[in-house]
mmCIF file of C-alpha atoms in Angstrom:
data_model
loop_
_atom_site.group_PDB
_atom_site.id
_atom_site.type_symbol
_atom_site.label_atom_id
_atom_site.label_comp_id
_atom_site.label_asym_id
_atom_site.label_seq_id
_atom_site.Cartn_x
_atom_site.Cartn_y
_atom_site.Cartn_z
ATOM 1 C CA MET R 1 0.000 0.000 0.000
ATOM 2 C CA SER R 2 1.427 3.391 -1.028
ATOM 3 C CA ASP R 3 1.848 6.319 1.261
ATOM 4 C CA ASP R 4 -1.085 8.106 -0.309
ATOM 5 C CA ASP R 5 -3.369 5.121 0.276
ATOM 6 C CA GLN R 6 -2.169 4.922 3.874
ATOM 7 C CA LYS R 7 -2.982 8.593 4.414
ATOM 8 C CA ARG R 8 -6.372 8.180 2.890
ATOM 9 C CA GLY R 9 -7.014 5.158 5.088
ATOM 10 C CA ASP R 10 -6.009 7.089 8.169
ATOM 11 C CA SER R 11 -8.311 9.922 7.284
ATOM 12 C CA GLN R 12 -11.335 7.657 6.800
ATOM 13 C CA ASP R 13 -14.281 8.291 9.047
ATOM 14 C CA PRO R 14 -14.734 5.203 11.266
ATOM 15 C CA TRP R 15 -18.513 5.690 11.284
ATOM 16 C CA THR R 16 -19.073 5.879 7.447
ATOM 17 C CA GLN R 17 -15.989 4.164 6.007
ATOM 18 C CA GLY R 18 -13.760 1.250 6.894
ATOM 19 C CA PRO R 19 -14.654 -2.331 7.724
ATOM 20 C CA GLU R 20 -18.079 -3.106 9.108
ATOM 21 C CA ARG R 21 -18.316 -3.938 12.904
ATOM 22 C CA THR R 22 -20.960 -5.495 14.964
ATOM 23 C CA PRO R 23 -22.341 -3.566 17.991
ATOM 24 C CA GLU R 24 -20.481 -5.884 20.371
ATOM 25 C CA GLN R 25 -17.162 -5.183 18.609
ATOM 26 C CA ALA R 26 -17.784 -1.406 18.711
ATOM 27 C CA ARG R 27 -18.616 -1.624 22.450
ATOM 28 C CA GLU R 28 -15.439 -3.583 23.147
ATOM 29 C CA GLU R 29 -13.353 -1.010 21.257
ATOM 30 C CA ARG R 30 -14.917 1.854 23.205
ATOM 31 C CA GLU R 31 -14.315 0.114 26.546
ATOM 32 C CA ALA R 32 -10.733 -0.619 25.502
ATOM 33 C CA ARG R 33 -10.159 3.070 24.778
ATOM 34 C CA LYS R 34 -11.765 4.096 28.150
ATOM 35 C CA ALA R 35 -9.854 1.560 30.243
ATOM 36 C CA PRO R 36 -6.588 3.561 30.669
ATOM 37 C CA ARG R 37 -8.523 6.672 31.787
ATOM 38 C CA GLY R 38 -10.546 4.666 34.311
ATOM 39 C CA GLU R 39 -7.424 3.037 35.673
ATOM 40 C CA ALA R 40 -5.788 6.452 36.061
ATOM 41 C CA ARG R 41 -8.857 7.823 37.850
ATOM 42 C CA ALA R 42 -8.995 4.764 40.101
ATOM 43 C CA GLU R 43 -5.329 5.182 40.876
ATOM 44 C CA SER R 44 -5.838 8.901 41.683
ATOM 45 C CA ALA R 45 -8.735 8.129 44.042
ATOM 46 C CA GLU R 46 -6.717 5.442 45.808
ATOM 47 C CA THR R 47 -3.772 7.824 46.211
ATOM 48 C CA LEU R 48 -6.080 10.488 47.678
ATOM 49 C CA ARG R 49 -7.574 8.034 50.123
ATOM 50 C CA GLU R 50 -4.089 6.909 51.178
ATOM 51 C CA ARG R 51 -3.038 10.505 51.680
ATOM 52 C CA GLN R 52 -6.088 11.226 53.826
ATOM 53 C CA ARG R 53 -5.433 8.103 55.869
ATOM 54 C CA LEU R 54 -1.813 9.129 56.457
ATOM 55 C CA GLN R 55 -2.897 12.651 57.486
ATOM 56 C CA GLN R 56 -5.443 11.211 59.915
ATOM 57 C CA MET R 57 -2.803 8.929 61.379
ATOM 58 C CA GLU R 58 -0.423 11.872 61.747
ATOM 59 C CA MET R 59 -3.093 13.958 63.488
ATOM 60 C CA MET R 60 -3.880 11.041 65.785
ATOM 61 C CA ASP R 61 -0.195 10.657 66.633
ATOM 62 C CA ARG R 62 0.047 14.363 67.477
ATOM 63 C CA TRP R 63 -3.052 14.205 69.685
ATOM 64 C CA ILE R 64 -1.779 11.125 71.499
ATOM 65 C CA GLY R 65 1.617 12.797 71.953
ATOM 66 C CA GLY R 66 -0.044 15.911 73.430
ATOM 67 C CA VAL R 67 -2.120 13.830 75.823
ATOM 68 C CA LEU R 68 0.960 11.895 76.952
ATOM 69 C CA THR R 69 2.918 15.140 77.441
ATOM 70 C CA GLU R 70 0.105 16.631 79.553
ATOM 71 C CA GLN R 71 -0.109 13.450 81.616
ATOM 72 C CA ARG R 72 3.644 13.567 82.244
ATOM 73 C CA ARG R 73 3.386 17.204 83.361
ATOM 74 C CA SER R 74 0.474 16.369 85.646
ATOM 75 C CA ARG R 75 2.434 13.502 87.184
ATOM 76 C CA ARG R 76 5.447 15.770 87.736
ATOM 77 C CA TRP R 77 3.326 18.378 89.565
ATOM 78 C CA LYS R 78 1.660 15.678 91.668
ATOM 79 C CA LEU R 79 5.055 14.283 92.602
ATOM 80 C CA PHE R 80 6.323 17.791 93.403
ATOM 81 C CA PHE R 81 3.412 18.611 95.730
ATOM 82 C CA ARG R 82 3.605 15.185 97.361
ATOM 83 C CA PHE R 83 7.299 15.713 97.971
ATOM 84 C CA LEU R 84 6.673 19.236 99.357
ATOM 85 C CA PHE R 85 3.903 18.005 101.663
ATOM 86 C CA SER R 86 6.073 15.125 102.850
ATOM 87 C CA ALA R 87 8.977 17.516 103.475
ATOM 88 C CA LEU R 88 6.750 19.810 105.565
ATOM 89 C CA ILE R 89 5.467 16.896 107.629
ATOM 90 C CA LEU R 90 9.012 15.589 108.081
ATOM 91 C CA ALA R 91 10.234 19.049 109.116
ATOM 92 C CA SER R 92 7.445 19.449 111.675
ATOM 93 C CA LEU R 93 8.052 15.981 113.108
ATOM 94 C CA SER R 94 11.790 16.669 113.283
ATOM 95 C CA ALA R 95 11.193 20.004 115.055
ATOM 96 C CA ALA R 96 8.806 18.368 117.537
ATOM 97 C CA LEU R 97 11.237 15.516 118.162
ATOM 98 C CA PHE R 98 14.115 17.943 118.620
ATOM 99 C CA SER R 99 12.070 19.965 121.123
ATOM 100 C CA LEU R 100 11.260 16.813 123.098
ATOM 101 C CA LEU R 101 14.847 15.583 123.129
ATOM 102 C CA ALA R 102 16.382 18.987 123.788
ATOM 103 C CA GLY R 103 14.051 19.760 126.669
ATOM 104 C CA PRO R 104 13.394 23.274 127.941
ATOM 105 C CA PRO R 105 15.854 26.061 127.101
ATOM 106 C CA GLY R 106 18.915 26.000 129.342
ATOM 107 C CA SER R 107 18.483 22.350 130.352
ATOM 108 C CA GLY R 108 21.595 21.297 128.449
ATOM 109 C CA ALA R 109 23.753 24.219 129.601
ATOM 110 C CA PRO R 110 26.610 23.692 132.066
ATOM 111 C CA ALA R 111 25.555 23.625 135.693
ATOM 112 C CA GLY R 112 26.243 26.527 138.017
ATOM 113 C CA PRO R 113 24.787 29.846 139.152
ATOM 114 C CA HIS R 114 23.514 31.934 136.264
ATOM 115 C CA LEU R 115 21.064 34.631 135.220
ATOM 116 C CA GLY R 116 17.808 33.294 133.736
ATOM 117 C CA VAL R 117 17.060 35.387 130.658
ATOM 118 C CA VAL R 118 13.655 35.802 128.995
ATOM 119 C CA LYS R 119 13.695 37.760 125.725
ATOM 120 C CA VAL R 120 10.984 40.253 124.747
ATOM 121 C CA ARG R 121 11.660 41.014 121.086
ATOM 122 C CA GLY R 122 9.455 42.896 118.614
ATOM 123 C CA VAL R 123 5.796 43.850 118.831
ATOM 124 C CA ILE R 124 3.923 42.402 121.803
ATOM 125 C CA ASP R 125 1.033 40.521 120.264
ATOM 126 C CA SER R 126 -0.801 37.232 120.706
ATOM 127 C CA GLU R 127 0.455 36.015 117.300
ATOM 128 C CA SER R 128 4.029 37.283 117.606
ATOM 129 C CA PRO R 129 7.124 35.790 119.283
ATOM 130 C CA ALA R 130 6.584 38.320 122.086
ATOM 131 C CA SER R 131 3.196 36.897 123.084
ATOM 132 C CA ALA R 132 2.074 36.786 126.721
ATOM 133 C CA GLU R 133 1.857 32.993 126.624
ATOM 134 C CA ARG R 134 5.467 32.634 125.492
ATOM 135 C CA ILE R 135 6.903 35.292 127.841
ATOM 136 C CA VAL R 136 4.988 34.022 130.894
ATOM 137 C CA THR R 137 6.156 30.455 130.214
ATOM 138 C CA GLY R 138 9.762 31.662 130.062
ATOM 139 C CA LEU R 139 9.359 33.616 133.299
ATOM 140 C CA LYS R 140 8.074 30.559 135.139
ATOM 141 C CA ARG R 141 10.955 28.407 133.867
ATOM 142 C CA ALA R 142 13.583 30.956 134.858
ATOM 143 C CA TRP R 143 11.927 31.511 138.249
ATOM 144 C CA GLU R 144 11.711 27.788 139.070
ATOM 145 C CA ALA R 145 15.286 26.985 137.996
ATOM 146 C CA GLU R 146 17.208 26.333 141.207
ATOM 147 C CA GLU R 147 20.536 27.748 140.047
ATOM 148 C CA SER R 148 19.002 30.835 138.484
ATOM 149 C CA GLN R 149 20.165 33.718 140.682
ATOM 150 C CA ALA R 150 17.893 36.296 139.028
ATOM 151 C CA VAL R 151 15.275 36.537 136.287
ATOM 152 C CA VAL R 152 16.223 39.018 133.565
ATOM 153 C CA LEU R 153 13.754 40.417 131.042
ATOM 154 C CA HIS R 154 15.879 41.327 128.023
ATOM 155 C CA ILE R 155 13.658 43.890 126.262
ATOM 156 C CA ASP R 156 13.835 45.407 122.798
ATOM 157 C CA SER R 157 10.263 46.241 121.790
ATOM 158 C CA PRO R 158 8.094 49.240 120.784
ATOM 159 C CA GLY R 159 5.135 47.812 122.730
ATOM 160 C CA GLY R 160 1.880 46.399 121.409
ATOM 161 C CA SER R 161 -1.337 44.883 122.707
ATOM 162 C CA PRO R 162 -2.667 46.264 126.023
ATOM 163 C CA VAL R 163 -4.098 42.874 127.002
ATOM 164 C CA GLN R 164 -0.866 40.977 126.330
ATOM 165 C CA SER R 165 1.177 43.612 128.198
ATOM 166 C CA GLN R 166 -1.178 43.485 131.171
ATOM 167 C CA ARG R 167 -0.966 39.685 131.361
ATOM 168 C CA ILE R 168 2.840 39.763 131.488
ATOM 169 C CA PHE R 169 2.810 42.645 134.008
ATOM 170 C CA ASP R 170 0.468 40.735 136.329
ATOM 171 C CA GLU R 171 2.643 37.594 136.212
ATOM 172 C CA ILE R 172 5.808 39.568 137.039
ATOM 173 C CA MET R 173 4.065 41.273 139.972
ATOM 174 C CA ARG R 174 2.872 37.881 141.230
ATOM 175 C CA LEU R 175 6.395 36.427 141.142
ATOM 176 C CA ARG R 176 7.802 39.598 142.653
ATOM 177 C CA ALA R 177 5.372 39.287 145.570
ATOM 178 C CA GLU R 178 6.619 35.744 146.268
ATOM 179 C CA GLY R 179 10.137 37.114 146.791
ATOM 180 C CA GLY R 180 13.348 35.177 147.047
ATOM 181 C CA LYS R 181 14.681 36.037 143.582
ATOM 182 C CA PRO R 182 15.079 39.472 141.928
ATOM 183 C CA ILE R 183 13.444 40.274 138.597
ATOM 184 C CA ILE R 184 15.455 42.743 136.524
ATOM 185 C CA ALA R 185 14.535 44.389 133.197
ATOM 186 C CA VAL R 186 17.374 45.265 130.823
ATOM 187 C CA ILE R 187 16.283 47.499 127.925
ATOM 188 C CA GLU R 188 18.349 47.507 124.749
ATOM 189 C CA ASP R 189 17.377 49.879 121.899
ATOM 190 C CA VAL R 190 13.667 50.394 122.691
ATOM 191 C CA GLY R 191 11.521 49.795 125.741
ATOM 192 C CA ALA R 192 8.475 51.913 125.024
ATOM 193 C CA SER R 193 4.734 51.798 125.607
ATOM 194 C CA GLY R 194 3.648 48.202 126.299
ATOM 195 C CA ALA R 195 7.276 47.129 126.642
ATOM 196 C CA TYR R 196 7.795 49.720 129.391
ATOM 197 C CA TYR R 197 4.495 48.595 130.932
ATOM 198 C CA ILE R 198 6.128 45.160 131.337
ATOM 199 C CA ALA R 199 9.448 46.560 132.579
ATOM 200 C CA ALA R 200 7.711 48.672 135.245
ATOM 201 C CA ALA R 201 6.789 45.469 137.109
ATOM 202 C CA ALA R 202 10.457 44.498 137.605
ATOM 203 C CA ASP R 203 12.424 45.146 140.782
ATOM 204 C CA GLU R 204 15.027 47.055 138.792
ATOM 205 C CA ILE R 205 15.313 48.528 135.262
ATOM 206 C CA LEU R 206 18.635 49.056 133.477
ATOM 207 C CA VAL R 207 19.079 50.852 130.149
ATOM 208 C CA ALA R 208 21.742 52.036 127.732
ATOM 209 C CA PRO R 209 22.334 55.818 127.651
ATOM 210 C CA ALA R 210 20.747 56.075 124.195
ATOM 211 C CA SER R 211 17.857 53.650 124.767
ATOM 212 C CA LEU R 212 14.360 54.945 124.021
ATOM 213 C CA VAL R 213 12.140 54.626 127.089
ATOM 214 C CA GLY R 214 8.647 55.683 128.098
ATOM 215 C CA SER R 215 5.826 56.557 125.678
ATOM 216 C CA ILE R 216 3.312 56.042 128.499
ATOM 217 C CA GLY R 217 0.137 56.521 126.524
ATOM 218 C CA VAL R 218 -2.523 54.838 124.379
ATOM 219 C CA ILE R 219 -3.030 55.155 120.637
ATOM 220 C CA SER R 220 -5.868 54.316 118.266
ATOM 221 C CA ALA R 221 -5.276 55.343 114.655
ATOM 222 C CA SER R 222 -7.471 55.143 111.556
ATOM 223 C CA PHE R 223 -8.511 57.199 108.525
ATOM 224 C CA GLY R 224 -11.651 59.032 107.427
ATOM 225 C CA PHE R 225 -12.613 58.483 103.769
ATOM 226 C CA GLU R 226 -16.212 59.764 103.727
ATOM 227 C CA GLU R 227 -15.467 62.907 101.657
ATOM 228 C CA ALA R 228 -13.263 60.996 99.217
ATOM 229 C CA MET R 229 -16.085 58.513 98.672
ATOM 230 C CA GLU R 230 -18.541 61.327 97.938
ATOM 231 C CA ARG R 231 -16.198 62.777 95.317
ATOM 232 C CA LEU R 232 -15.734 59.371 93.712
ATOM 233 C CA GLY R 233 -19.447 58.660 93.779
ATOM 234 C CA VAL R 234 -19.050 55.524 95.883
ATOM 235 C CA GLU R 235 -21.864 54.490 98.197
ATOM 236 C CA ARG R 236 -20.921 52.787 101.471
ATOM 237 C CA ARG R 237 -23.376 50.075 102.573
ATOM 238 C CA VAL R 238 -23.057 48.995 106.199
ATOM 239 C CA PHE R 239 -25.747 46.970 107.945
ATOM 240 C CA ALA R 240 -25.627 47.004 111.743
ATOM 241 C CA ALA R 241 -27.977 46.598 114.679
ATOM 242 C CA GLY R 242 -27.214 49.301 117.225
ATOM 243 C CA ASP R 243 -26.750 53.009 116.608
ATOM 244 C CA ASN R 244 -23.026 52.972 117.413
ATOM 245 C CA LYS R 245 -22.049 49.495 116.178
ATOM 246 C CA ALA R 246 -20.101 50.836 113.188
ATOM 247 C CA PHE R 247 -18.826 54.097 114.689
ATOM 248 C CA LEU R 248 -15.164 53.104 114.078
ATOM 249 C CA ASP R 249 -15.789 52.429 110.394
ATOM 250 C CA PRO R 250 -13.269 54.645 108.501
ATOM 251 C CA PHE R 251 -15.770 55.149 105.652
ATOM 252 C CA SER R 252 -18.486 56.588 107.901
ATOM 253 C CA GLU R 253 -18.690 59.995 109.548
ATOM 254 C CA LEU R 254 -17.776 60.110 113.245
ATOM 255 C CA ALA R 255 -20.359 61.989 115.275
ATOM 256 C CA PRO R 256 -19.167 64.342 118.070
ATOM 257 C CA GLU R 257 -20.719 62.186 120.810
ATOM 258 C CA GLN R 258 -19.008 59.096 119.359
ATOM 259 C CA ARG R 259 -15.685 60.899 119.274
ATOM 260 C CA GLN R 260 -16.151 61.902 122.919
ATOM 261 C CA PHE R 261 -17.041 58.346 123.931
ATOM 262 C CA TRP R 262 -14.006 56.822 122.187
ATOM 263 C CA GLN R 263 -11.755 59.418 123.817
ATOM 264 C CA SER R 264 -13.136 58.325 127.189
ATOM 265 C CA VAL R 265 -12.181 54.710 126.368
ATOM 266 C CA LEU R 266 -8.639 55.852 125.588
ATOM 267 C CA ALA R 267 -8.515 57.885 128.809
ATOM 268 C CA THR R 268 -9.630 54.884 130.867
ATOM 269 C CA THR R 269 -7.003 52.644 129.277
ATOM 270 C CA HIS R 270 -4.376 55.344 129.803
ATOM 271 C CA ARG R 271 -5.297 55.553 133.478
ATOM 272 C CA GLN R 272 -4.816 51.773 133.790
ATOM 273 C CA PHE R 273 -1.341 52.182 132.281
ATOM 274 C CA ILE R 274 -0.455 55.009 134.684
ATOM 275 C CA ASP R 275 -1.719 53.058 137.702
ATOM 276 C CA ALA R 276 0.398 50.046 136.710
ATOM 277 C CA VAL R 277 3.534 52.175 136.324
ATOM 278 C CA ARG R 278 2.944 53.834 139.688
ATOM 279 C CA GLU R 279 2.388 50.422 141.287
ATOM 280 C CA GLY R 280 5.595 49.036 139.831
ATOM 281 C CA ARG R 281 7.879 52.049 140.253
ATOM 282 C CA GLY R 282 6.421 53.587 143.405
ATOM 283 C CA ASP R 283 8.264 56.565 144.899
ATOM 284 C CA ARG R 284 11.115 56.281 142.410
ATOM 285 C CA LEU R 285 9.093 58.291 139.854
ATOM 286 C CA SER R 286 9.678 62.036 139.646
ATOM 287 C CA ASP R 287 6.901 64.628 139.787
ATOM 288 C CA ASP R 288 7.426 65.797 136.196
ATOM 289 C CA GLU R 289 3.971 66.445 134.714
ATOM 290 C CA ARG R 290 5.159 65.276 131.282
ATOM 291 C CA LEU R 291 5.941 61.790 132.579
ATOM 292 C CA PHE R 292 2.628 60.268 131.430
ATOM 293 C CA SER R 293 2.094 62.449 128.365
ATOM 294 C CA GLY R 294 3.295 59.833 125.864
ATOM 295 C CA LEU R 295 6.748 61.356 125.355
ATOM 296 C CA VAL R 296 9.744 59.108 124.664
ATOM 297 C CA TRP R 297 12.914 59.709 126.663
ATOM 298 C CA SER R 298 16.522 58.684 126.218
ATOM 299 C CA GLY R 299 17.982 56.248 128.725
ATOM 300 C CA GLU R 300 19.984 59.016 130.376
ATOM 301 C CA GLN R 301 16.882 61.220 130.737
ATOM 302 C CA ALA R 302 14.840 58.260 132.000
ATOM 303 C CA VAL R 303 17.271 57.782 134.907
ATOM 304 C CA ALA R 304 16.739 61.386 136.005
ATOM 305 C CA LEU R 305 12.952 61.015 135.757
ATOM 306 C CA GLY R 306 12.902 57.822 137.809
ATOM 307 C CA LEU R 307 11.537 55.753 134.953
ATOM 308 C CA VAL R 308 14.589 53.471 135.224
ATOM 309 C CA ASP R 309 17.157 52.763 137.909
ATOM 310 C CA GLY R 310 20.470 53.015 136.137
ATOM 311 C CA ILE R 311 22.738 52.523 133.157
ATOM 312 C CA GLY R 312 23.808 48.959 132.452
ATOM 313 C CA SER R 313 23.735 45.944 130.150
ATOM 314 C CA LEU R 314 23.129 42.213 130.391
ATOM 315 C CA ASP R 315 26.831 41.380 130.318
ATOM 316 C CA GLY R 316 27.628 43.956 132.980
ATOM 317 C CA LEU R 317 24.796 42.672 135.155
ATOM 318 C CA ALA R 318 26.126 39.101 134.938
ATOM 319 C CA ARG R 319 29.625 40.236 135.908
ATOM 320 C CA GLU R 320 28.252 42.272 138.786
ATOM 321 C CA ARG R 321 26.080 39.561 140.314
ATOM 322 C CA LEU R 322 28.056 36.372 139.609
ATOM 323 C CA PRO R 323 31.699 35.391 140.287
ATOM 324 C CA GLU R 324 31.631 33.539 136.982
ATOM 325 C CA PRO R 325 29.302 35.362 134.548
ATOM 326 C CA LYS R 326 26.778 32.974 133.017
ATOM 327 C CA VAL R 327 23.397 33.504 131.385
ATOM 328 C CA ARG R 328 20.806 31.033 130.125
ATOM 329 C CA ASP R 329 17.955 31.748 127.767
ATOM 330 C CA TYR R 330 14.670 30.363 129.139
ATOM 331 C CA THR R 331 12.521 31.811 126.358
ATOM 332 C CA PRO R 332 10.480 28.975 124.792
ATOM 333 C CA ARG R 333 11.729 27.914 121.385
ATOM 334 C CA LEU R 334 9.605 28.755 118.365
ATOM 335 C CA ASP R 335 8.216 25.762 116.492
ATOM 336 C CA PRO R 336 9.195 26.441 112.824
ATOM 337 C CA PHE R 337 6.152 24.614 111.450
ATOM 338 C CA GLU R 338 3.783 26.473 113.780
ATOM 339 C CA ARG R 339 5.390 29.768 112.867
ATOM 340 C CA PHE R 340 5.011 28.985 109.141
ATOM 341 C CA SER R 341 1.372 27.943 109.668
ATOM 342 C CA ARG R 342 0.588 31.178 111.502
ATOM 343 C CA GLN R 343 2.208 33.305 108.823
ATOM 344 C CA PHE R 344 0.436 31.375 106.064
ATOM 345 C CA GLY R 345 -2.885 31.700 107.894
ATOM 346 C CA ARG R 346 -2.391 35.438 108.380
ATOM 347 C CA VAL R 347 -1.563 36.013 104.697
ATOM 348 C CA ALA R 348 -4.513 33.855 103.604
ATOM 349 C CA MET R 349 -6.870 35.859 105.832
ATOM 350 C CA GLU R 350 -5.587 39.115 104.356
ATOM 351 C CA TRP R 351 -6.038 37.831 100.798
ATOM 352 C CA LEU R 352 -9.570 36.604 101.560
ATOM 353 C CA GLY R 353 -10.463 39.838 103.318
ATOM 354 C CA VAL R 354 -11.252 38.148 106.624
ATOM 355 C CA PRO R 355 -11.008 40.758 109.417
ATOM 356 C CA ARG R 356 -8.692 40.075 112.320
ATOM 357 C CA ALA R 357 -9.807 40.499 115.920
ATOM 358 C CA ASP R 358 -6.935 42.751 116.997
ATOM 359 C CA SER R 359 -7.838 45.504 119.421
ATOM 360 C CA PRO R 360 -7.728 49.007 117.889
ATOM 361 C CA LEU R 361 -6.096 50.208 121.134
ATOM 362 C CA ARG R 362 -2.315 49.908 121.341
ATOM 363 C CA TYR R 363 0.384 50.542 123.921
ATOM 364 C CA GLN R 364 2.808 51.012 121.062
ATOM 365 C CA LEU R 365 5.306 53.535 119.823
ATOM 366 C CA PRO R 366 3.880 54.913 116.503
#
């Protein structure tokens, strides 16, 4: 067949020219031509499905990995808090065991005549190291110790609660009335207000020349915000039964009769302070009218006013009274766990806004 015939044959219309085909043959030819396209489409669909499956598996792996990571973090925090809780329990048990084995302060010190010291440090308050319970316990231990030649109150405090100061004062006066052992107060930097209230009960008071002594008075301090609230447009809502129940509220106006009443409370408490100082110091006090005005005096001035008996220190007192100077601290030890619990409780109460029951009256240097 020539090239021209081949070209003509190629250009023949398969529907009108060429060999005759049965319908079955034509169908088979059409299906044969469609087969490659169908296989390609089937292959594309299968590839897409495989891709989707792989993506789903990858997403599942990521989710499982995130869950496992979060579980590991949760386990770490649980272990951390368990360890912290166990450490706190162990520390408290160790402190309690140490206190039991060590016994009272001074029990393990060398034998011999000594001065029994009780420290009054910081603000006098029921929740502080200088609480009446702790100081009174130390006084009893020092008083009952056979080889204790004298009980020494080593004071460095600006004062504090009237009730706590009165409790300590009463215990010192009780021991002083029993006799047989002197009670001496030695003031370091500050012995003012409630701290001087305590010292006044002692048989003798010694100070440094520059010590701050006195401040025989009562203080109650607060603020008045009623005008500021009016300017800010804030309404104060206080519900109380009793006309004067909320008269110390700093956001409410203080009526003249309420002011007069509260001043009478301060005057009564001040009189109690003055009576205690006169009972403790007796005729040693001078007649200076400023003595009970709340002024603070230096140690040197306090000697001249009769507020104290002389200049001295704890070391000098030990050398003066003992052939071999020795002192023992009878102040009860602070339980570290209890101290932490109190501090934590106080901070939690402040955060929650729970009011404390502290008295607004203070024998304290401002």
